[in-house]
Coordinates of C-alpha atoms in Angstrom, one line a residue:
Chain A
X1 CA -16.1 -27.7 -0.1
X2 CA -18.2 -26.3 2.7
X3 CA -18.6 -22.8 4.0
X4 CA -19.8 -21.1 7.2
X5 CA -20.0 -17.5 8.4
X6 CA -17.8 -16.4 11.2
X7 CA -18.3 -13.2 13.2
X8 CA -15.3 -12.0 15.2
X9 CA -14.2 -9.0 17.2
X10 CA -11.7 -6.4 16.0
X11 CA -11.4 -3.6 18.6
X12 CA -14.9 -2.3 19.2
X13 CA -16.3 -3.7 15.9
X14 CA -17.8 -7.0 14.9
X15 CA -16.4 -8.2 11.6
X16 CA -18.2 -10.6 9.3
X17 CA -16.2 -13.3 7.5
X18 CA -16.8 -16.5 5.5
X19 CA -14.7 -19.6 6.2
X20 CA -14.3 -22.0 3.2
X21 CA -13.2 -25.5 4.2
X22 CA -12.2 -28.6 2.2
X23 CA -14.7 -31.4 2.4
X24 CA -12.2 -33.9 3.8
X25 CA -10.9 -33.5 7.3
X26 CA -7.1 -32.7 7.5
X27 CA -5.0 -35.9 7.3
X28 CA -3.1 -35.3 10.6
X29 CA -5.7 -33.2 12.4
X30 CA -4.3 -30.0 10.9
X31 CA -4.2 -28.6 7.4
X32 CA -0.9 -28.0 5.8
X33 CA -1.8 -24.5 4.7
X34 CA -4.5 -22.0 5.0
X35 CA -5.2 -18.6 3.4
X36 CA -6.6 -15.4 4.6
X37 CA -7.9 -13.1 1.9
X38 CA -7.5 -9.5 3.0
X39 CA -10.6 -7.5 2.6
X40 CA -10.6 -4.5 0.3
X41 CA -13.0 -1.7 -0.6
X42 CA -15.4 -4.2 -2.1
X43 CA -15.4 -6.3 1.1
X44 CA -14.9 -10.0 1.5
X45 CA -16.1 -10.9 -2.0
X46 CA -13.5 -8.7 -3.7
X47 CA -13.9 -6.9 -7.0
X48 CA -16.3 -8.9 -9.3
X49 CA -16.6 -11.6 -6.7
X50 CA -13.1 -12.8 -7.2
X51 CA -12.3 -13.5 -3.5
X52 CA -15.3 -15.8 -3.4
X53 CA -13.9 -17.7 -6.4
X54 CA -10.4 -17.8 -5.0
X55 CA -11.6 -19.1 -1.6
X56 CA -13.7 -21.8 -3.1
X57 CA -10.9 -22.8 -5.5
X58 CA -8.4 -23.0 -2.6
X59 CA -10.9 -25.0 -0.4
X60 CA -11.5 -27.4 -3.3
X61 CA -7.7 -27.8 -3.5
X62 CA -7.7 -28.8 0.2
X63 CA -6.6 -25.4 1.5
X64 CA -9.0 -23.7 4.0
X65 CA -9.6 -20.0 3.2
X66 CA -11.0 -17.1 5.1
X67 CA -12.3 -13.8 3.8
X68 CA -13.8 -11.0 5.7
X69 CA -15.2 -7.4 5.6
X70 CA -13.1 -4.7 7.2
X71 CA -14.7 -2.5 9.8
X72 CA -17.3 -0.1 8.3
X73 CA -17.6 -2.2 5.1
X74 CA -20.0 -4.9 3.9
X75 CA -21.8 -6.5 6.8
X76 CA -19.3 -5.5 9.5
X77 CA -20.1 -2.9 12.0
X78 CA -18.4 0.5 12.2
X79 CA -19.2 4.1 11.4
X80 CA -17.7 5.7 8.3
X81 CA -19.3 8.7 6.8
X82 CA -19.1 8.8 3.0
X83 CA -15.6 9.6 1.7
X84 CA -14.0 9.6 -1.7
X85 CA -12.6 6.2 -2.4
X86 CA -9.1 7.7 -2.8
X87 CA -9.2 8.9 0.8
X88 CA -10.1 5.4 1.8
X89 CA -7.2 3.9 -0.2
X90 CA -4.8 6.4 1.4
X91 CA -5.9 5.5 4.9
X92 CA -5.4 1.8 4.0
X93 CA -1.9 2.6 2.7
X94 CA -1.1 4.1 6.1
X95 CA -2.0 0.9 7.8
X96 CA -5.5 1.7 9.0
X97 CA -6.8 -1.8 8.3
X98 CA -3.9 -3.7 9.8
X99 CA -5.6 -4.3 13.1
X100 CA -8.6 -5.8 11.3
X101 CA -6.4 -8.3 9.5
X102 CA -4.5 -9.2 12.7
X103 CA -7.9 -10.0 14.3
X104 CA -9.0 -12.0 11.2
X105 CA -5.8 -14.0 11.4
X106 CA -6.5 -14.7 15.0
X107 CA -10.0 -15.8 14.2
X108 CA -8.8 -18.0 11.4
X109 CA -6.2 -19.6 13.5
X110 CA -8.9 -20.4 16.1
X111 CA -11.2 -21.9 13.5
X112 CA -8.7 -23.7 11.3
X113 CA -5.1 -23.8 12.5
X114 CA -3.0 -24.6 9.5
X115 CA 0.7 -25.3 9.7
X116 CA 1.5 -22.7 7.1
X117 CA -0.3 -19.4 6.9
X118 CA -0.7 -17.5 3.7
X119 CA -2.0 -14.0 3.3
X120 CA -3.4 -12.8 0.0
X121 CA -4.7 -9.5 -1.0
X122 CA -5.5 -7.2 -3.9
X123 CA -4.2 -3.6 -4.2
X124 CA -4.8 -2.0 -0.7
X125 CA -5.5 -5.5 0.6
X126 CA -2.1 -6.7 -0.6
X127 CA -0.4 -3.7 1.1
X128 CA -2.3 -4.3 4.3
X129 CA -1.1 -8.0 4.2
X130 CA 2.5 -6.8 3.9
X131 CA 2.1 -4.2 6.6
X132 CA 0.3 -6.6 9.0
X133 CA 2.8 -9.4 8.5
X134 CA 5.6 -7.1 9.7
X135 CA 4.1 -7.2 13.1
X136 CA 2.2 -10.5 13.0
X137 CA 3.4 -13.1 15.4
X138 CA 4.0 -15.8 14.4
X139 CA 4.3 -14.4 10.9
X140 CA 2.7 -15.7 7.8
X141 CA 4.8 -18.0 5.7
X142 CA 3.8 -16.6 2.3
X143 CA 2.0 -13.6 0.9
X144 CA 0.4 -13.3 -2.5
X145 CA 0.3 -9.7 -3.5
X146 CA -2.0 -8.8 -6.3
X147 CA -1.3 -5.3 -7.8
X148 CA 0.3 -3.9 -4.7
X149 CA 0.6 -0.1 -4.8
X150 CA 4.0 1.4 -4.0
X151 CA 2.8 5.0 -4.3
X152 CA 0.2 6.7 -2.1
X153 CA -3.1 7.3 -3.8
X154 CA -2.8 10.8 -2.7
X155 CA -0.2 12.0 -0.2
X156 CA -1.1 14.4 2.5
X157 CA 1.6 13.3 4.9
X158 CA 1.8 10.1 6.9
X159 CA -1.2 9.4 9.0
X160 CA 0.0 8.6 12.6
X161 CA -2.3 5.6 13.1
X162 CA -1.3 3.1 15.7
X163 CA -0.9 0.5 13.1
X164 CA 1.3 2.6 10.9
X165 CA 3.5 3.4 13.9
X166 CA 3.8 -0.3 14.7
X167 CA 4.9 -1.0 11.1
X168 CA 7.6 1.7 11.3
X169 CA 10.0 -0.8 12.7
X170 CA 11.6 -0.3 15.1
X171 CA 11.8 3.5 15.6
X172 CA 8.2 3.8 16.7
X173 CA 7.6 0.4 18.1
X174 CA 10.7 0.0 20.2
X175 CA 12.3 3.4 20.7
X176 CA 9.6 4.4 23.2
X177 CA 10.1 1.2 25.0
X178 CA 13.8 1.8 25.6
X179 CA 12.6 4.4 28.2
X180 CA 9.8 2.3 29.6
X181 CA 10.5 0.5 32.9
X182 CA 7.5 -1.7 32.2
X183 CA 9.0 -2.8 28.9
X184 CA 12.3 -3.6 30.6
X185 CA 10.5 -5.5 33.4
X186 CA 8.7 -7.6 30.7
X187 CA 12.0 -8.2 28.9
X188 CA 13.9 -9.3 32.0
X189 CA 11.1 -11.6 33.2
X190 CA 10.9 -13.3 29.8
X191 CA 7.4 -12.0 28.9
X192 CA 8.5 -10.2 25.8
X193 CA 8.1 -11.6 22.3
X194 CA 11.7 -12.4 21.5
X195 CA 11.0 -13.5 18.0
X196 CA 9.4 -10.2 17.1
X197 CA 12.2 -8.2 18.8
X198 CA 14.8 -10.3 16.9
X199 CA 13.1 -9.7 13.6
X200 CA 12.8 -6.0 14.2
X201 CA 16.4 -5.7 15.2
X202 CA 17.5 -7.7 12.2
X203 CA 15.4 -5.5 9.9
X204 CA 16.9 -2.3 11.4
X205 CA 20.4 -3.5 10.9
X206 CA 19.6 -4.6 7.4
X207 CA 18.1 -1.2 6.5
X208 CA 21.1 0.6 8.0
X209 CA 23.5 -1.6 6.1
X210 CA 21.7 -0.9 2.8
X211 CA 21.9 2.8 3.4
X212 CA 25.5 2.7 4.5
X213 CA 26.8 0.5 1.8
X214 CA 25.9 2.9 -1.0
X215 CA 24.3 0.0 -2.9
X216 CA 21.2 2.1 -3.4
X217 CA 21.0 3.7 -6.8
X218 CA 19.6 6.9 -5.3
X219 CA 21.4 9.2 -3.0
X220 CA 18.8 11.6 -1.7
X221 CA 15.1 11.6 -1.0
X222 CA 14.6 13.8 -4.0
X223 CA 15.3 10.7 -6.2
X224 CA 12.2 9.1 -4.8
X225 CA 8.7 9.7 -6.2
X226 CA 6.9 12.4 -4.0
X227 CA 4.1 9.9 -3.3
X228 CA 6.4 6.9 -2.6
X229 CA 5.1 5.0 0.3
X230 CA 7.9 4.3 2.8
X231 CA 5.6 2.0 4.8
X232 CA 5.8 -0.4 1.8
X233 CA 9.5 -0.5 1.8
X234 CA 9.8 -0.9 5.6
X235 CA 7.2 -3.6 5.7
X236 CA 8.9 -5.3 2.7
X237 CA 12.2 -5.3 4.5
X238 CA 10.6 -6.6 7.7
X239 CA 8.9 -9.4 5.7
X240 CA 12.1 -10.3 4.0
X241 CA 14.0 -10.5 7.2
X242 CA 11.3 -12.7 8.6
X243 CA 11.8 -15.1 5.7
X244 CA 8.3 -14.6 4.3
X245 CA 8.0 -15.7 0.7
X246 CA 6.3 -13.2 -1.6
X247 CA 4.5 -13.7 -4.8
X248 CA 3.9 -10.4 -6.7
X249 CA 1.3 -10.6 -9.4
X250 CA 0.5 -7.7 -11.8
X251 CA -1.7 -7.3 -14.8
X252 CA 0.3 -6.0 -17.8
X253 CA -2.2 -3.2 -18.4
X254 CA -2.2 -2.1 -14.8
X255 CA -0.6 1.3 -14.3
X256 CA 0.4 0.3 -10.8
X257 CA 2.7 -2.3 -12.4
X258 CA 4.8 0.6 -13.9
X259 CA 4.8 2.3 -10.5
X260 CA 6.2 -0.9 -9.0
X261 CA 8.8 -1.3 -11.6
X262 CA 9.9 2.3 -12.0
X263 CA 9.5 3.6 -8.4
X264 CA 10.5 0.5 -6.5
X265 CA 12.1 -2.3 -8.6
X266 CA 14.6 -0.2 -10.6
X267 CA 15.7 1.7 -7.5
X268 CA 15.7 -0.8 -4.7
X269 CA 15.6 -4.4 -6.1
X270 CA 19.3 -4.8 -7.0
X271 CA 20.3 -3.3 -3.6
X272 CA 19.1 -6.3 -1.7
X273 CA 19.7 -9.8 -2.9
X274 CA 17.2 -11.0 -0.3
X275 CA 14.3 -9.5 -2.4
X276 CA 15.1 -11.8 -5.3
X277 CA 15.7 -14.8 -3.0
X278 CA 12.3 -14.3 -1.2
X279 CA 10.2 -13.1 -4.0
X280 CA 8.7 -14.1 -7.3
X281 CA 7.1 -11.7 -9.8
X282 CA 4.5 -12.8 -12.3
X283 CA 2.6 -10.8 -15.0
X284 CA -0.7 -11.6 -16.6
X285 CA -1.1 -10.4 -20.1
X286 CA -4.0 -8.0 -20.8
X287 CA -5.0 -8.0 -17.2
X288 CA -6.2 -4.8 -15.6
X289 CA -5.6 -3.5 -12.1
X290 CA -8.6 -5.2 -10.4
X291 CA -8.3 -8.7 -12.0
X292 CA -12.0 -8.3 -12.9
X293 CA -12.3 -11.0 -15.6
X294 CA -12.6 -14.7 -15.0
X295 CA -9.7 -15.5 -17.4
X296 CA -7.4 -13.4 -15.2
X297 CA -8.8 -14.8 -12.0
X298 CA -8.2 -18.3 -13.2
X299 CA -4.6 -17.4 -13.9
X300 CA -4.3 -15.9 -10.4
X301 CA -5.6 -19.2 -8.9
X302 CA -3.2 -21.2 -11.0
X303 CA -0.2 -19.1 -10.1
X304 CA -1.1 -19.0 -6.4
X305 CA -1.7 -22.7 -6.1
X306 CA 1.6 -23.4 -7.8
X307 CA 3.4 -20.9 -5.5
X308 CA 1.7 -22.4 -2.4
X309 CA 2.2 -25.9 -3.5
X310 CA 5.9 -25.4 -4.1
X311 CA 6.4 -24.9 -0.4
X312 CA 4.2 -27.8 0.8
X313 CA 5.6 -31.3 1.4
X314 CA 4.9 -33.5 -1.5
X315 CA 2.2 -36.1 -1.1
X316 CA 3.5 -39.7 -0.7
Chain B
X1 CA -46.4 -14.6 20.8
X2 CA -44.2 -13.6 17.9
X3 CA -41.1 -15.6 17.3
X4 CA -39.1 -12.5 17.0
X5 CA -40.0 -11.4 20.5
X6 CA -39.0 -14.7 21.9
X7 CA -35.7 -14.8 20.0
X8 CA -34.7 -11.2 20.5
X9 CA -32.1 -10.4 23.0
X10 CA -31.8 -6.8 24.1
X11 CA -28.3 -5.7 23.2
X12 CA -25.9 -4.3 25.8
X13 CA -26.0 -0.6 26.2
X14 CA -24.2 1.2 23.4
X15 CA -23.5 -2.0 21.4
X16 CA -24.6 -2.4 17.8
X17 CA -26.2 -5.7 16.9
X18 CA -23.8 -7.4 14.5
X19 CA -26.5 -9.3 12.6
X20 CA -26.7 -13.0 12.4
X21 CA -25.2 -14.4 9.2
X22 CA -26.4 -17.8 7.9
X23 CA -26.9 -20.0 4.9
X24 CA -30.3 -21.3 4.0
X25 CA -31.4 -23.7 1.3
X26 CA -33.2 -22.8 -1.9
X27 CA -33.9 -25.6 -4.3
X28 CA -30.8 -27.5 -3.2
X29 CA -28.6 -24.5 -3.3
X30 CA -27.3 -22.2 -0.5
X31 CA -28.4 -18.7 -0.2
X32 CA -26.5 -16.3 2.1
X33 CA -28.3 -13.9 4.4
X34 CA -27.8 -11.8 7.4
X35 CA -30.7 -11.5 9.8
X36 CA -30.8 -8.3 11.8
X37 CA -33.2 -9.1 14.6
X38 CA -35.2 -6.3 16.2
X39 CA -33.5 -4.6 19.2
X40 CA -35.6 -3.9 22.2
X41 CA -39.4 -4.1 21.8
X42 CA -40.4 -5.7 18.5
X43 CA -42.7 -3.4 16.4
X44 CA -44.1 -6.2 14.2
X45 CA -42.4 -5.0 11.0
X46 CA -40.0 -7.1 9.0
X47 CA -38.3 -6.2 5.7
X48 CA -36.5 -8.2 3.0
X49 CA -33.8 -6.1 1.4
X50 CA -33.1 -6.7 -2.3
X51 CA -29.7 -5.6 -3.5
X52 CA -28.7 -4.0 -6.9
X53 CA -27.0 -5.8 -9.7
X54 CA -23.3 -6.4 -10.7
X55 CA -20.9 -3.8 -9.4
X56 CA -23.8 -1.7 -8.0
X57 CA -24.6 -4.6 -5.8
X58 CA -21.1 -4.8 -4.5
X59 CA -21.2 -1.2 -3.5
X60 CA -24.8 -1.5 -2.2
X61 CA -24.2 -4.3 0.2
X62 CA -22.8 -2.1 3.0
X63 CA -25.6 0.4 2.5
X64 CA -28.3 -2.2 2.9
X65 CA -26.5 -3.7 5.9
X66 CA -26.5 -0.3 7.5
X67 CA -30.1 0.3 6.7
X68 CA -30.9 -3.1 8.2
X69 CA -29.2 -2.0 11.4
X70 CA -31.2 1.2 11.4
X71 CA -34.4 -0.9 11.1
X72 CA -33.2 -3.3 13.9
X73 CA -32.4 -0.3 16.1
X74 CA -36.0 0.9 15.7
X75 CA -37.5 -2.5 16.7
X76 CA -37.9 -4.0 13.2
X77 CA -36.5 -7.1 11.8
X78 CA -34.6 -7.2 8.5
X79 CA -33.0 -9.8 6.2
X80 CA -30.2 -8.8 3.8
X81 CA -29.4 -11.6 1.4
X82 CA -27.4 -12.4 -1.7
X83 CA -29.1 -13.6 -4.9
X84 CA -27.8 -16.9 -6.3
X85 CA -24.6 -16.2 -8.3
X86 CA -24.0 -13.0 -6.2
X87 CA -22.0 -12.4 -3.0
X88 CA -21.7 -15.4 -0.8
X89 CA -24.5 -17.4 -2.2
X90 CA -24.1 -20.5 -4.4
X91 CA -24.0 -20.2 -8.2
X92 CA -22.2 -18.4 -10.9
X93 CA -23.3 -14.9 -11.9
X94 CA -23.5 -15.8 -15.6
X95 CA -25.7 -18.8 -15.1
X96 CA -28.4 -17.0 -13.1
X97 CA -31.4 -15.2 -14.4
X98 CA -34.3 -13.0 -13.4
X99 CA -36.4 -16.1 -12.4
X100 CA -33.8 -17.5 -10.1
X101 CA -33.3 -14.0 -8.5
X102 CA -37.0 -13.5 -8.0
X103 CA -37.2 -17.0 -6.6
X104 CA -34.5 -16.2 -4.1
X105 CA -36.6 -13.2 -3.0
X106 CA -39.6 -15.5 -2.5
X107 CA -37.5 -17.9 -0.5
X108 CA -36.1 -15.0 1.6
X109 CA -39.6 -13.7 2.3
X110 CA -40.5 -17.2 3.6
X111 CA -37.3 -17.3 5.7
X112 CA -38.0 -14.0 7.3
X113 CA -41.7 -14.8 8.0
X114 CA -40.5 -18.0 9.6
X115 CA -37.9 -16.3 11.7
X116 CA -40.2 -13.5 12.9
X117 CA -43.5 -15.4 13.0
X118 CA -45.1 -12.5 11.0
X119 CA -47.7 -13.4 8.3
X120 CA -46.7 -10.4 6.1
X121 CA -43.4 -8.6 5.4
X122 CA -42.1 -5.5 3.5
X123 CA -39.9 -5.5 0.5
X124 CA -37.2 -2.9 -0.1
X125 CA -35.0 -2.9 -3.2
X126 CA -32.3 -0.8 -4.8
X127 CA -31.9 -0.3 -8.6
X128 CA -32.5 -3.7 -10.3
X129 CA -33.3 -5.1 -6.8
X130 CA -36.2 -2.6 -6.6
X131 CA -37.5 -3.7 -10.0
X132 CA -37.4 -7.3 -8.9
X133 CA -39.1 -6.5 -5.6
X134 CA -41.9 -4.8 -7.5
X135 CA -42.3 -7.8 -9.7
X136 CA -42.3 -10.3 -6.8
X137 CA -44.9 -8.2 -4.9
X138 CA -47.3 -8.6 -7.9
X139 CA -47.6 -12.3 -7.4
X140 CA -47.8 -12.4 -3.6
X141 CA -50.5 -11.5 -1.1
X142 CA -48.2 -11.2 1.9
X143 CA -46.3 -8.0 1.1
X144 CA -47.2 -5.2 3.4
X145 CA -45.1 -2.4 1.8
X146 CA -42.8 -1.8 -1.1
X147 CA -39.9 0.6 -1.0
X148 CA -38.1 1.2 -4.3
X149 CA -34.9 3.1 -4.4
X150 CA -34.2 4.3 -7.9
X151 CA -35.9 1.3 -9.6
X152 CA -34.9 0.4 -13.2
X153 CA -38.2 0.8 -15.1
X154 CA -36.8 -0.9 -18.2
X155 CA -33.6 -2.5 -16.9
X156 CA -32.5 -3.6 -20.4
X157 CA -32.0 0.0 -21.3
X158 CA -29.6 0.4 -18.3
X159 CA -27.7 -2.7 -19.1
X160 CA -27.4 -1.7 -22.7
X161 CA -26.0 1.6 -21.7
X162 CA -23.6 -0.1 -19.3
X163 CA -22.3 -2.3 -22.1
X164 CA -20.7 0.8 -23.6
X165 CA -17.9 0.2 -21.1
X166 CA -17.3 -3.3 -22.5
X167 CA -16.9 -1.8 -25.9
X168 CA -14.5 0.8 -24.6
X169 CA -12.5 -1.9 -22.8
X170 CA -11.7 -3.4 -26.1
X171 CA -9.5 -0.5 -27.1
X172 CA -7.4 -1.2 -24.0
X173 CA -7.2 -4.9 -24.6
X174 CA -7.0 -5.1 -28.4
X175 CA -6.3 -1.5 -29.4
X176 CA -9.5 -1.6 -31.5
X177 CA -13.2 -2.4 -31.2
X178 CA -14.0 -5.8 -32.6
X179 CA -17.5 -6.2 -31.4
X180 CA -20.3 -3.5 -31.0
X181 CA -22.9 -3.6 -28.2
X182 CA -25.5 -5.0 -30.6
X183 CA -23.2 -7.8 -31.7
X184 CA -22.5 -8.7 -28.0
X185 CA -26.2 -8.6 -27.2
X186 CA -26.9 -10.8 -30.2
X187 CA -24.3 -13.3 -29.1
X188 CA -25.6 -13.4 -25.5
X189 CA -29.1 -13.9 -26.6
X190 CA -28.0 -16.7 -29.0
X191 CA -26.0 -18.3 -26.2
X192 CA -22.8 -17.8 -28.0
X193 CA -19.6 -16.4 -26.4
X194 CA -18.1 -13.3 -27.9
X195 CA -14.5 -14.4 -28.0
X196 CA -11.8 -12.1 -29.0
X197 CA -8.2 -13.2 -28.5
X198 CA -9.3 -15.6 -25.7
X199 CA -11.5 -13.0 -23.9
X200 CA -15.3 -13.5 -23.7
X201 CA -16.8 -10.0 -24.1
X202 CA -20.3 -11.1 -22.9
X203 CA -19.7 -9.2 -19.7
X204 CA -20.9 -6.1 -18.0
X205 CA -19.0 -3.9 -15.5
X206 CA -15.7 -5.3 -16.8
X207 CA -16.2 -8.9 -15.7
X208 CA -19.8 -9.8 -14.7
X209 CA -20.8 -12.4 -17.3
X210 CA -24.3 -12.1 -18.8
X211 CA -26.3 -15.2 -19.5
X212 CA -28.7 -15.7 -22.3
X213 CA -31.7 -16.5 -20.1
X214 CA -31.0 -13.4 -18.0
X215 CA -30.9 -11.1 -20.9
X216 CA -34.0 -12.5 -22.5
X217 CA -35.9 -12.1 -19.3
X218 CA -34.5 -8.6 -18.7
X219 CA -35.7 -7.5 -22.1
X220 CA -39.2 -8.4 -21.2
X221 CA -39.3 -6.3 -18.0
X222 CA -41.2 -3.0 -18.2
X223 CA -42.6 -1.7 -14.9
X224 CA -44.9 0.7 -16.9
X225 CA -46.7 -2.4 -18.2
X226 CA -47.5 -4.1 -14.9
X227 CA -50.9 -4.1 -13.2
X228 CA -50.3 -1.3 -10.7
X229 CA -53.5 -2.2 -8.8
X230 CA -51.8 -5.3 -7.6
X231 CA -48.7 -3.5 -6.2
X232 CA -48.9 -2.9 -2.4
X233 CA -48.5 0.5 -0.9
X234 CA -45.3 1.9 -2.3
X235 CA -42.6 4.4 -1.8
X236 CA -40.5 5.4 -4.8
X237 CA -37.4 7.4 -4.2
X238 CA -35.4 8.7 -7.2
X239 CA -31.9 9.3 -6.1
X240 CA -29.8 11.5 -8.3
X241 CA -26.4 13.0 -8.1
X242 CA -26.7 16.6 -9.4
X243 CA -26.8 17.6 -12.2
X244 CA -28.3 14.4 -13.5
X245 CA -32.1 14.1 -13.5
X246 CA -34.7 11.4 -12.9
X247 CA -35.2 9.3 -16.0
X248 CA -38.5 10.2 -17.6
X249 CA -39.8 6.6 -17.4
X250 CA -39.2 6.6 -13.6
X251 CA -41.1 9.9 -13.4
X252 CA -43.9 8.3 -15.4
X253 CA -43.9 5.1 -13.2
X254 CA -44.0 7.1 -9.9
X255 CA -46.8 9.3 -11.3
X256 CA -48.9 6.3 -12.3
X257 CA -48.5 4.8 -8.8
X258 CA -49.4 8.2 -7.2
X259 CA -52.5 8.4 -9.2
X260 CA -53.5 4.9 -8.1
X261 CA -53.0 6.1 -4.5
X262 CA -51.1 4.7 -1.5
X263 CA -47.8 5.8 -2.9
X264 CA -45.2 8.3 -1.8
X265 CA -42.6 9.4 -4.2
X266 CA -39.7 11.8 -3.9
X267 CA -36.6 12.9 -5.7
X268 CA -33.5 13.1 -3.6
X269 CA -30.5 15.0 -4.9
X270 CA -27.4 13.8 -3.2
X271 CA -23.8 13.3 -4.1
X272 CA -23.8 10.1 -2.0
X273 CA -25.3 7.5 -4.3
X274 CA -25.6 4.2 -2.4
X275 CA -24.4 2.2 -5.4
X276 CA -21.7 4.5 -6.7
X277 CA -18.2 3.0 -6.8
X278 CA -16.4 6.2 -6.0
X279 CA -17.7 6.6 -2.5
X280 CA -17.1 4.5 0.7
X281 CA -19.1 4.7 3.9
X282 CA -22.7 5.4 4.8
X283 CA -24.1 8.4 6.6
X284 CA -26.8 7.1 8.9
X285 CA -28.7 10.4 8.7
X286 CA -28.8 10.5 4.9
X287 CA -32.0 11.6 3.2
X288 CA -32.8 8.2 1.7
X289 CA -32.8 6.6 5.1
X290 CA -34.7 9.5 6.6
X291 CA -37.4 9.5 4.0
X292 CA -37.9 5.7 4.1
X293 CA -37.9 5.4 7.9
X294 CA -40.4 8.2 8.0
X295 CA -42.7 6.6 5.5
X296 CA -42.5 3.3 7.4
X297 CA -43.5 5.2 10.5
X298 CA -40.1 4.6 12.2
X299 CA -38.6 8.1 12.6

């Protein structure tokens, strides 16, 4: 396993990342799979240095991995005056760090261009992965979501960030474009991303079908938790319609696991068979929200490698 | 001509220098560092920044990077680095000790001297990093200045206090407390794991494994017992979130340094502790930066 630092641009900011590469060069000039670990509040090393452990374990298993600091965190540039960590989480839950992840994926694809792209994140990082992949082109093949939050940390209304608007498929992304002559010109001259448009269209029809078919176990918004994050649901639907495979991992002592089960799974899961077809849910006994202990991190590595391995071609 | 002057590129107007990340060797292992080269005219000052320990270090990394950028913007050079077993450097946290951490500070000093061409550098440390910076300065003759942000005068006492969380965690994991702090300390010192239902409780901050050598060495550290005459000119900042107060031993340490002379000390009451896990972001105009930059003659 070898590592090297990578500095890349995300908007106006310079983000710092570490690329972990397997010792052996890829057999056919290109690795089968590569992972981008999505930066969190603790930066590219993750809580209790777990991202560093994951990246090295993946690289030792022959899978290149990339981890990075979001803007304003760790070694990356960016100005952020001190804020309560809950405000930071809420911003992330509104998609504030989606653009950083999109830039990181671009940098990773430039450095190591694997056939399959996997995103992996913890808590806000997991949600950012889900949100970003709704608009990522080409999309990631798999996402490993550790303790993904389905409720806002604190809800003061949806923040109209550019990224959040982009995720809100397709009302914000495409509705404006219906009235834009430039957008029509791009479409008619074949410059538009047809795969993204098709995915968005499919996602919209799918959501409309779910709502119309009365397969939802709730009838009004009042049945939803007041802090329920609709970005999560929309991004999930977009990912499912893009055939991205999802591995959810929760610690059994994590309160966010109950949120996931009570506020999402019991309400929405049965309404859409595609969730079950695309997703896998795993629980780690005793594990807390942040996967802080080595025993739990080892289990995450084992589950993730098994999940990733099950989609790769078997060695001859 | 100083190397730094030759290497330095004046950044484009309005751009912030990103810092140059790199790995460097130390006894066959990789250390990770980010070198923030001086912007504009080099003022002949260079500083090695020593981070805090455990979860405090995770939170302190952005703070030190930001301070390094402040130094670079004022024409100084700075190196932020990760101890072995921390951050992006090689090694496992539980296998490192005070000696290997101090050794990495020595190596980083040499690296910065080589990069800048300066014969002497400054050391700046936060919490346990401040304690280690003070210890390293005692055995070297090439340290110009020492900046200590809330040093741990007797770090074992802090670690012992922090182990309370490990005891509390047992009630979540096992519904009862199986091992007390003293039993955990005893096991760590004896090199025995503290296994309960498959979990090793020889950890701090809910997951940072403590090694036997580390704890033995930490127990020996007492800044009040060092030969203060060998410590270079020093700034000691005690940073407190009201209503908590400066620990009496830190007051005593700062007072002893003041009596020796060539020492500036101050107490800063601020809700923004650089190492606190409940805050994100750094205000560049905060009092800690202001006091230190002023003391270094860079305001």
